[in-house]
Tab-separated table of C-alpha atoms in Angstrom:
chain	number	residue	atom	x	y	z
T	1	UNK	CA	18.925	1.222	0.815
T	2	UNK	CA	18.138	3.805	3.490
T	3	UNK	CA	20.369	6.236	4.422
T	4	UNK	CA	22.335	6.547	7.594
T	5	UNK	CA	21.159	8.126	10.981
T	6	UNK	CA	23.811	10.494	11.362
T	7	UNK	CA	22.778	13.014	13.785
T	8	UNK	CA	19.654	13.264	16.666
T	9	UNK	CA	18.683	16.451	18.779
T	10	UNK	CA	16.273	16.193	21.098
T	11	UNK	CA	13.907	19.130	21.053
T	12	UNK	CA	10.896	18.747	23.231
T	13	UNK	CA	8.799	16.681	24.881
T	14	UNK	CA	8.692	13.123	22.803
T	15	UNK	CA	10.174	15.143	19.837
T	16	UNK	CA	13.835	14.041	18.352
T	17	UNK	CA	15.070	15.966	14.950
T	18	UNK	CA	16.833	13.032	13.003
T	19	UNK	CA	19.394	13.770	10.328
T	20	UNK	CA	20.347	11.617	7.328
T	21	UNK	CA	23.532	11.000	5.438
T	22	UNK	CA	21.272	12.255	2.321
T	23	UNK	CA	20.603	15.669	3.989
T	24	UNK	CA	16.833	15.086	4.543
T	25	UNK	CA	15.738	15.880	8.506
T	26	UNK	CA	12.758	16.179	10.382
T	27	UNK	CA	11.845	16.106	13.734
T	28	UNK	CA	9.193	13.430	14.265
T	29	UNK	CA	6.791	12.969	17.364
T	30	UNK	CA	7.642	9.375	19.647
T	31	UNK	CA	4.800	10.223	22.068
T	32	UNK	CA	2.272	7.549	20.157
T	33	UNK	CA	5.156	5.182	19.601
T	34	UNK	CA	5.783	4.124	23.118
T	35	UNK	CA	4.498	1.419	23.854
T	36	UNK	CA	5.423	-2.423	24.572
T	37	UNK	CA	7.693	-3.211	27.262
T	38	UNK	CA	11.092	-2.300	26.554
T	39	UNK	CA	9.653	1.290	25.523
T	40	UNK	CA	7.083	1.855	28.374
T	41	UNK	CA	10.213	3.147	30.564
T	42	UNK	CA	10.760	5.538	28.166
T	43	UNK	CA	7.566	7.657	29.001
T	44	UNK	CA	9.790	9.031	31.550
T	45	UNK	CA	11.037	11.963	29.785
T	46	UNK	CA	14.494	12.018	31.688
T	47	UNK	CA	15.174	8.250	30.723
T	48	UNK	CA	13.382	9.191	26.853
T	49	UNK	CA	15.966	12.341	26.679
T	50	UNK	CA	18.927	9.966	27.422
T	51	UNK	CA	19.158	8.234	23.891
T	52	UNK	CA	21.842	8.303	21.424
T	53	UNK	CA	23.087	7.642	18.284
T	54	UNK	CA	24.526	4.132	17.893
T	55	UNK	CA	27.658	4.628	15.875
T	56	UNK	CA	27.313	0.822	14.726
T	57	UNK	CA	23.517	0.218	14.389
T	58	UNK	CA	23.524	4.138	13.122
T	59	UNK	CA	20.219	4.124	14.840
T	60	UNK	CA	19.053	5.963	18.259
T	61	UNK	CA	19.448	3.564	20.986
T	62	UNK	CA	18.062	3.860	24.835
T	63	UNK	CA	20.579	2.815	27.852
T	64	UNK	CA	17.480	0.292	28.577
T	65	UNK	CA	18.407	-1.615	25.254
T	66	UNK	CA	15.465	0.493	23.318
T	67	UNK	CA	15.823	1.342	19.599
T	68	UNK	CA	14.213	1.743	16.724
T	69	UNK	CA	14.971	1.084	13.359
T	70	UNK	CA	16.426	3.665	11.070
T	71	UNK	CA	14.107	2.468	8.455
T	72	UNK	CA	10.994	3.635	10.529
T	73	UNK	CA	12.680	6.868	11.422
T	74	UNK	CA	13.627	7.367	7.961
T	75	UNK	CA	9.788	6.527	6.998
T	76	UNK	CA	8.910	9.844	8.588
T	77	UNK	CA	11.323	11.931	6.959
T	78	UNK	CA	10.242	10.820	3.854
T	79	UNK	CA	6.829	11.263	4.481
């Protein structure tokens, strides 16, 4: 079971730092990631800075109904 998204900072450019309920963090790199149409907005770093933590889905969510799956994000904290 993964564990949950509890905390995202955005740092820089396409860069978020993601924080698990196990401790682990990183900050991973979206820039390659955006693509498709619900994310293409998002290449607009002042709509890509305005994401948040979903307290329900416990995965970072867009206000354009973006969001990826805390499984992926985890996938890069664990690599």
């Amino acid at each position: 079971m993964t564990p949950k998204l509890t905390n995202a900072n955005y740092i820089d450019g396409y860069k978020i730092e993601v924080i698990f309920s196990d401790g682990k963090s990183a900050i991973i790199d979206l820039e390659n990631e955006l693509w498709g149409e619900v994310f293409e907005p998002l290449k607009d770093l002042a709509r890509f800075r305005k994401f948040v933590v979903d307290p329900e889905l416990k995965t970072i969510v867009w206000p354009n109904g973006a969001d990826l799956a805390p499984e992926y994000l985890y996938q890069h904290v664990a690599a």
